[in-house]
Tab-separated table of C-alpha atoms in Angstrom:
chain	number	residue	atom	x	y	z
A	25	MET	CA	-32.413	164.091	85.787
A	26	LYS	CA	-33.497	160.499	86.683
A	27	LYS	CA	-30.428	160.198	88.956
A	28	PHE	CA	-31.338	163.492	90.689
A	29	LEU	CA	-34.954	162.329	91.309
A	30	LEU	CA	-33.682	158.940	92.622
A	31	ALA	CA	-31.283	160.704	94.994
A	32	ASN	CA	-34.035	162.957	96.231
A	33	LEU	CA	-36.336	159.967	96.782
A	34	ILE	CA	-33.610	158.156	98.821
A	35	VAL	CA	-33.019	161.288	100.942
A	36	ILE	CA	-36.781	161.719	101.580
A	37	ALA	CA	-37.206	157.954	102.413
A	38	THR	CA	-34.241	158.028	104.736
A	39	ILE	CA	-35.473	161.173	106.578
A	40	THR	CA	-39.110	159.941	106.939
A	41	LEU	CA	-37.925	156.428	108.157
A	42	THR	CA	-35.358	157.668	110.637
A	43	TYR	CA	-37.594	160.315	112.284
A	44	PRO	CA	-40.279	158.497	114.360
A	45	ASP	CA	-42.842	161.347	113.902
A	46	MET	CA	-42.650	161.116	110.122
A	47	GLN	CA	-42.921	157.283	110.008
A	48	GLU	CA	-46.693	157.322	110.519
A	49	GLY	CA	-47.254	159.678	107.655
A	50	PHE	CA	-44.909	157.672	105.369
A	51	PHE	CA	-46.779	154.429	106.114
A	52	THR	CA	-50.218	156.034	105.655
A	53	GLY	CA	-49.131	157.420	102.251
A	54	LEU	CA	-47.823	154.011	101.292
A	55	SER	CA	-51.126	152.320	102.335
A	56	ILE	CA	-53.095	154.878	100.414
A	57	ALA	CA	-51.048	154.289	97.287
A	58	LEU	CA	-51.434	150.488	97.728
A	59	LYS	CA	-55.135	150.697	98.270
A	60	GLY	CA	-55.682	153.048	95.309
A	61	GLY	CA	-53.560	150.763	93.110
A	62	VAL	CA	-55.368	147.568	94.060
A	63	ILE	CA	-58.851	149.148	93.621
A	64	TYR	CA	-57.995	150.512	90.174
A	65	LEU	CA	-56.363	147.180	89.204
A	66	ILE	CA	-59.528	145.236	89.987
A	67	PHE	CA	-61.605	147.570	87.901
A	68	ALA	CA	-58.933	147.764	85.136
A	69	LEU	CA	-58.910	143.898	84.916
A	70	PHE	CA	-62.670	143.168	85.106
A	71	VAL	CA	-64.711	146.232	83.943
A	72	PHE	CA	-62.726	148.713	81.852
A	73	PRO	CA	-61.723	146.315	78.959
A	74	LYS	CA	-65.430	145.721	78.192
A	75	GLY	CA	-65.904	149.339	77.202
A	76	PHE	CA	-69.071	151.372	77.690
A	77	ALA	CA	-71.242	148.512	76.574
A	78	GLY	CA	-69.674	146.393	79.220
A	79	ILE	CA	-69.956	149.079	81.876
A	80	TYR	CA	-73.737	149.453	80.970
A	81	LYS	CA	-74.133	145.736	81.275
A	82	THR	CA	-72.413	145.835	84.651
A	83	LEU	CA	-74.858	148.487	85.761
A	84	VAL	CA	-77.707	146.213	84.583
A	85	LEU	CA	-76.276	143.328	86.587
A	86	MET	CA	-75.969	145.611	89.582
A	87	HIS	CA	-79.769	146.304	89.246
A	88	VAL	CA	-79.118	150.097	88.704
A	89	PRO	CA	-82.483	151.771	87.949
A	90	GLU	CA	-83.355	152.260	84.355
A	91	LYS	CA	-83.774	156.021	84.709
A	92	LEU	CA	-80.166	156.209	86.058
A	93	ARG	CA	-78.782	154.119	83.260
A	94	ILE	CA	-80.453	156.285	80.583
A	95	LEU	CA	-79.149	159.352	82.454
A	96	ILE	CA	-75.644	158.037	82.333
A	97	LEU	CA	-75.773	157.209	78.626
A	98	LEU	CA	-77.356	160.557	77.823
A	99	THR	CA	-74.743	162.367	79.836
A	100	LEU	CA	-72.071	160.612	77.888
A	101	ARG	CA	-73.772	161.881	74.686
A	102	GLY	CA	-74.114	165.344	76.067
A	103	ILE	CA	-70.427	165.519	77.010
A	104	PHE	CA	-69.397	165.175	73.343
A	105	ILE	CA	-72.040	167.682	72.136
A	106	LEU	CA	-71.071	170.347	74.689
A	107	LYS	CA	-67.322	169.681	74.268
A	108	GLU	CA	-67.678	170.409	70.526
A	109	ARG	CA	-69.664	173.538	71.041
A	110	PHE	CA	-67.334	174.765	73.811
A	111	GLU	CA	-64.233	174.227	71.742
A	112	SER	CA	-65.636	176.097	68.710
A	113	ALA	CA	-66.710	179.011	70.938
A	114	LEU	CA	-63.208	179.192	72.493
A	115	ILE	CA	-61.497	179.147	69.078
A	116	SER	CA	-63.836	181.979	67.824
A	117	LEU	CA	-63.060	183.909	71.082
A	118	LYS	CA	-59.336	183.537	70.568
A	119	LEU	CA	-59.614	184.633	66.893
A	120	ARG	CA	-61.720	187.689	67.768
A	121	ALA	CA	-59.667	188.876	70.728
A	122	PRO	CA	-56.231	187.077	70.783
A	123	GLU	CA	-54.650	189.356	73.441
A	124	GLN	CA	-57.102	189.588	76.248
A	125	LYS	CA	-55.881	189.553	79.760
A	126	ASN	CA	-56.985	188.905	83.314
A	127	PHE	CA	-60.362	190.365	83.921
A	128	ALA	CA	-61.408	190.821	80.359
A	129	LYS	CA	-60.379	187.201	79.640
A	130	LEU	CA	-62.441	185.902	82.598
A	131	LYS	CA	-65.388	188.126	81.559
A	132	SER	CA	-65.438	186.828	78.016
A	133	PHE	CA	-64.866	183.275	79.181
A	134	THR	CA	-67.993	183.652	81.384
A	135	TYR	CA	-69.954	184.938	78.377
A	136	VAL	CA	-68.768	181.834	76.352
A	137	THR	CA	-69.756	179.527	79.215
A	138	GLY	CA	-73.192	181.112	79.520
A	139	SER	CA	-73.986	180.964	75.860
A	140	VAL	CA	-72.793	177.371	75.672
A	141	LEU	CA	-75.214	176.565	78.578
A	142	LEU	CA	-78.128	178.282	76.719
A	143	GLN	CA	-77.299	176.387	73.596
A	144	ALA	CA	-77.236	173.200	75.590
A	145	ALA	CA	-80.653	173.940	77.047
A	146	ASP	CA	-82.014	174.567	73.524
A	147	ARG	CA	-80.435	171.358	72.246
A	148	SER	CA	-81.837	169.446	75.161
A	149	GLU	CA	-85.365	170.573	74.238
A	150	ARG	CA	-84.796	169.423	70.627
A	151	MET	CA	-83.390	166.147	71.834
A	152	GLU	CA	-86.301	165.663	74.165
A	153	ARG	CA	-88.806	166.241	71.188
A	154	ALA	CA	-86.789	163.835	69.098
A	155	VAL	CA	-86.996	161.241	71.804
A	156	LYS	CA	-90.805	161.733	72.040
A	157	CYS	CA	-91.077	161.360	68.269
A	158	ARG	CA	-89.257	158.018	68.462
A	159	GLY	CA	-91.752	156.796	71.094
A	160	GLY	CA	-90.127	157.983	74.286
A	161	PHE	CA	-88.019	155.902	76.573
A	162	GLY	CA	-90.441	152.961	76.433
A	163	GLY	CA	-88.644	149.863	75.602
A	164	PHE	CA	-85.214	151.250	76.275
A	165	ASN	CA	-83.585	148.162	77.449
A	166	ASN	CA	-80.396	146.119	77.619
A	167	SER	CA	-80.745	145.031	74.046
A	168	ARG	CA	-79.977	148.504	72.569
B	2	MET	CA	-62.762	168.597	95.380
B	3	HIS	CA	-62.361	165.019	94.368
B	4	ILE	CA	-61.368	162.910	97.305
B	5	SER	CA	-58.949	160.248	95.999
B	6	GLU	CA	-59.454	156.573	96.209
B	7	GLY	CA	-58.009	154.851	99.279
B	8	VAL	CA	-57.925	157.907	101.535
B	9	LEU	CA	-61.168	157.395	103.410
B	10	SER	CA	-61.961	154.687	105.849
B	11	SER	CA	-64.612	152.122	105.084
B	12	GLN	CA	-67.102	153.641	107.658
B	13	ILE	CA	-66.927	157.012	105.924
B	14	LEU	CA	-67.335	155.356	102.496
B	15	ILE	CA	-70.416	153.564	103.631
B	16	ALA	CA	-71.835	156.777	105.176
B	17	GLY	CA	-71.128	158.538	101.917
B	18	TYR	CA	-72.912	155.846	99.913
B	19	ALA	CA	-75.812	155.806	102.197
B	20	GLY	CA	-76.346	159.579	101.920
B	21	THR	CA	-75.898	159.392	98.146
B	22	CYS	CA	-78.288	156.453	97.813
B	23	ILE	CA	-81.072	158.356	99.634
B	24	GLY	CA	-80.342	161.372	97.579
B	25	VAL	CA	-80.169	159.648	94.226
B	26	GLY	CA	-83.450	157.574	95.077
B	27	PHE	CA	-85.378	160.775	95.826
B	28	GLY	CA	-83.855	162.469	92.839
B	29	LEU	CA	-84.824	159.689	90.446
B	30	LYS	CA	-88.325	159.697	91.793
B	31	LYS	CA	-88.697	163.337	91.360
B	32	ILE	CA	-87.295	163.613	87.764
B	33	GLN	CA	-90.085	163.380	85.352
B	34	ASP	CA	-89.327	161.302	82.216
B	35	TYR	CA	-89.261	164.363	79.914
B	36	LYS	CA	-86.763	166.057	82.115
B	37	ILE	CA	-84.080	163.363	81.888
B	38	VAL	CA	-82.605	164.919	78.824
B	39	ARG	CA	-82.135	168.369	80.447
B	40	THR	CA	-80.714	166.574	83.529
B	41	ALA	CA	-78.227	164.709	81.422
B	42	LEU	CA	-77.042	167.918	79.679
B	43	LEU	CA	-76.559	169.697	82.869
B	44	SER	CA	-74.759	166.702	84.142
B	45	SER	CA	-72.404	166.759	81.117
B	46	ALA	CA	-71.917	170.475	81.604
B	47	PHE	CA	-70.967	169.776	85.237
B	48	PHE	CA	-68.501	167.163	83.916
B	49	LEU	CA	-66.928	169.504	81.489
B	50	ALA	CA	-66.802	172.427	83.769
B	51	SER	CA	-64.558	170.528	86.230
B	52	LEU	CA	-62.123	169.885	83.427
B	53	VAL	CA	-61.652	173.595	82.552
B	54	ASN	CA	-58.711	174.988	84.542
B	55	ILE	CA	-58.324	178.611	85.012
B	56	ARG	CA	-55.014	180.177	86.135
B	57	ILE	CA	-55.425	182.626	88.993
B	58	GLY	CA	-52.044	184.133	90.038
B	59	PRO	CA	-49.556	181.367	90.883
B	60	GLY	CA	-52.260	178.727	91.326
B	61	SER	CA	-55.056	177.305	89.201
B	62	THR	CA	-58.678	176.376	89.856
B	63	HIS	CA	-61.517	174.786	87.936
B	64	LEU	CA	-65.132	175.703	87.495
B	65	SER	CA	-67.783	173.936	89.547
B	66	PHE	CA	-71.319	174.051	88.432
B	67	ILE	CA	-72.627	172.928	91.838
B	68	ALA	CA	-74.899	175.951	92.289
B	69	PRO	CA	-76.383	176.134	88.818
B	70	VAL	CA	-77.045	172.376	88.810
B	71	GLY	CA	-78.636	172.611	92.193
B	72	LEU	CA	-80.837	175.639	91.447
B	73	ILE	CA	-82.138	174.220	88.182
B	74	LEU	CA	-82.471	170.588	89.159
B	75	GLY	CA	-83.261	170.556	92.870
B	76	TRP	CA	-83.339	166.893	94.025
B	77	GLY	CA	-82.346	165.986	90.459
B	78	ALA	CA	-78.813	167.336	91.286
B	79	PHE	CA	-78.044	164.062	93.093
B	80	PRO	CA	-78.441	161.681	90.088
B	81	ALA	CA	-76.911	164.265	87.696
B	82	ILE	CA	-73.773	164.758	89.852
B	83	PHE	CA	-73.549	160.991	90.357
B	84	ALA	CA	-73.627	160.292	86.700
B	85	ALA	CA	-70.955	162.991	85.990
B	86	LEU	CA	-68.631	161.770	88.710
B	87	LEU	CA	-69.141	158.136	87.674
B	88	LEU	CA	-68.078	159.052	84.132
B	89	GLN	CA	-65.131	161.095	85.377
B	90	ALA	CA	-63.980	158.009	87.487
B	91	ILE	CA	-64.276	155.789	84.412
B	92	LEU	CA	-62.757	158.108	81.830
B	93	PHE	CA	-60.127	160.046	83.762
B	94	HIS	CA	-59.725	158.168	87.049
B	95	PHE	CA	-60.694	161.397	88.954
B	96	GLY	CA	-61.887	160.290	92.339
B	97	GLY	CA	-62.801	156.620	92.092
B	98	PHE	CA	-65.518	154.046	92.448
B	99	PHE	CA	-65.369	153.513	96.157
B	100	VAL	CA	-65.279	157.135	96.976
B	101	LEU	CA	-68.041	157.933	94.446
B	102	GLY	CA	-70.620	158.036	97.218
B	103	ALA	CA	-68.575	160.399	99.400
B	104	ASN	CA	-67.630	162.604	96.386
B	105	THR	CA	-71.247	162.743	95.099
B	106	PHE	CA	-72.555	163.624	98.542
B	107	THR	CA	-69.852	166.314	98.893
B	108	MET	CA	-71.051	168.115	95.749
B	109	ALA	CA	-74.736	167.199	95.535
B	110	PHE	CA	-75.756	168.080	99.121
B	111	PRO	CA	-74.564	171.741	98.791
B	112	ALA	CA	-76.495	171.882	95.533
B	113	LEU	CA	-79.765	170.791	97.052
B	114	ALA	CA	-79.197	173.057	100.116
B	115	VAL	CA	-78.566	176.064	97.762
B	116	ASN	CA	-81.758	175.182	96.006
B	117	LEU	CA	-83.784	174.947	99.196
B	118	ILE	CA	-82.282	178.194	100.554
B	119	PHE	CA	-82.132	180.452	97.442
B	120	GLY	CA	-84.236	178.748	94.867
B	121	LYS	CA	-87.609	180.330	95.653
B	122	ILE	CA	-86.117	183.853	96.009
B	123	ILE	CA	-84.201	183.648	92.785
B	124	ARG	CA	-87.174	182.240	90.870
B	125	LYS	CA	-89.722	184.729	92.217
B	126	SER	CA	-87.569	187.914	92.192
B	127	GLU	CA	-87.890	190.186	89.105
B	128	LYS	CA	-85.103	192.632	89.966
B	129	LYS	CA	-81.798	191.941	88.189
B	130	PHE	CA	-79.697	193.066	91.018
B	131	THR	CA	-81.485	190.798	93.488
B	132	VAL	CA	-81.059	187.751	91.204
B	133	MET	CA	-77.426	188.524	90.697
B	134	THR	CA	-76.670	188.980	94.457
B	135	PHE	CA	-78.522	185.789	95.488
B	136	SER	CA	-76.950	183.816	92.599
B	137	PHE	CA	-73.484	184.905	93.771
B	138	LEU	CA	-74.329	184.048	97.306
B	139	ALA	CA	-75.658	180.720	96.220
B	140	GLY	CA	-72.459	179.909	94.289
B	141	ALA	CA	-70.258	181.033	97.180
B	142	LEU	CA	-72.267	179.052	99.704
B	143	ALA	CA	-72.270	175.850	97.599
B	144	VAL	CA	-68.433	175.946	97.235
B	145	ILE	CA	-67.917	176.632	100.985
B	146	MET	CA	-70.333	173.849	101.954
B	147	GLY	CA	-68.664	171.434	99.603
B	148	ALA	CA	-65.289	172.261	101.016
B	149	ALA	CA	-66.674	171.926	104.566
B	150	ILE	CA	-68.235	168.497	103.906
B	151	ALA	CA	-64.976	167.325	102.247
B	152	GLY	CA	-63.152	168.601	105.257
B	153	ILE	CA	-65.407	166.745	107.623
B	154	PHE	CA	-65.037	163.484	105.664
B	155	LEU	CA	-61.262	163.855	105.763
B	156	TYR	CA	-61.187	164.753	109.502
B	157	PHE	CA	-63.169	161.576	110.488
B	158	HIS	CA	-61.453	159.250	107.996
B	159	ARG	CA	-59.413	157.320	110.587
């Protein structure tokens, strides 16, 4: 399989390099791959190893507004909450109706999505009240 | 509709960031403190929706919550979508940091436009059919506008 892929790669490279019209596309693709690789490498070396705390500190250093920083952190929290809810809803859907097809499947999927969104709205209200009880966002700073 | 890193030229990247900065600035000003939690949860719903792939025939597509986010949050859609896309770039390397501005503008501008066009009608209407029709139109328009903006960015990238 590897030999087959390598042979294909050689054939494609030969065709693109020998035809003048295709050379431009080949080099554009190559430059895109190089740019993307270098950009990701910079972030992988300097920012990612620090984890979320490091990324948050980077945001502080970049003078990102506090509201936006809180929003990013709460979004991260919300992702795990919603993921958990959505997965359990999908499992219950599969158990109740294992052989749904096409339109019926899409319809029930829509219902699940809608109910998860409503639950999320409810949860957000409770989270909001909890935040208020703890004193709001006042004093939410880099030290936390 | 994530534009990959390294595809767009620096001019387009700067233009994308400029548009996004204006939107996020206005959005942050308009979000009241007590609405941050709701914005964050919609942002995370937007994040998760784009990870759910649905097979349609031979191809596959993913959900996009552009219209619901726009209709509920208005200007707040800019910071919400920005946060979701930032986390996607960090966690899954979807899009990237340098194209974050362009990607945010591609998705947040249609959300805002949909809110300005259909928001009042949907909120004021009491008939179920009207709400359904305009919601469908809002969703369709948001997706078309998003694709059009991405197309414009890609057309002028060199």
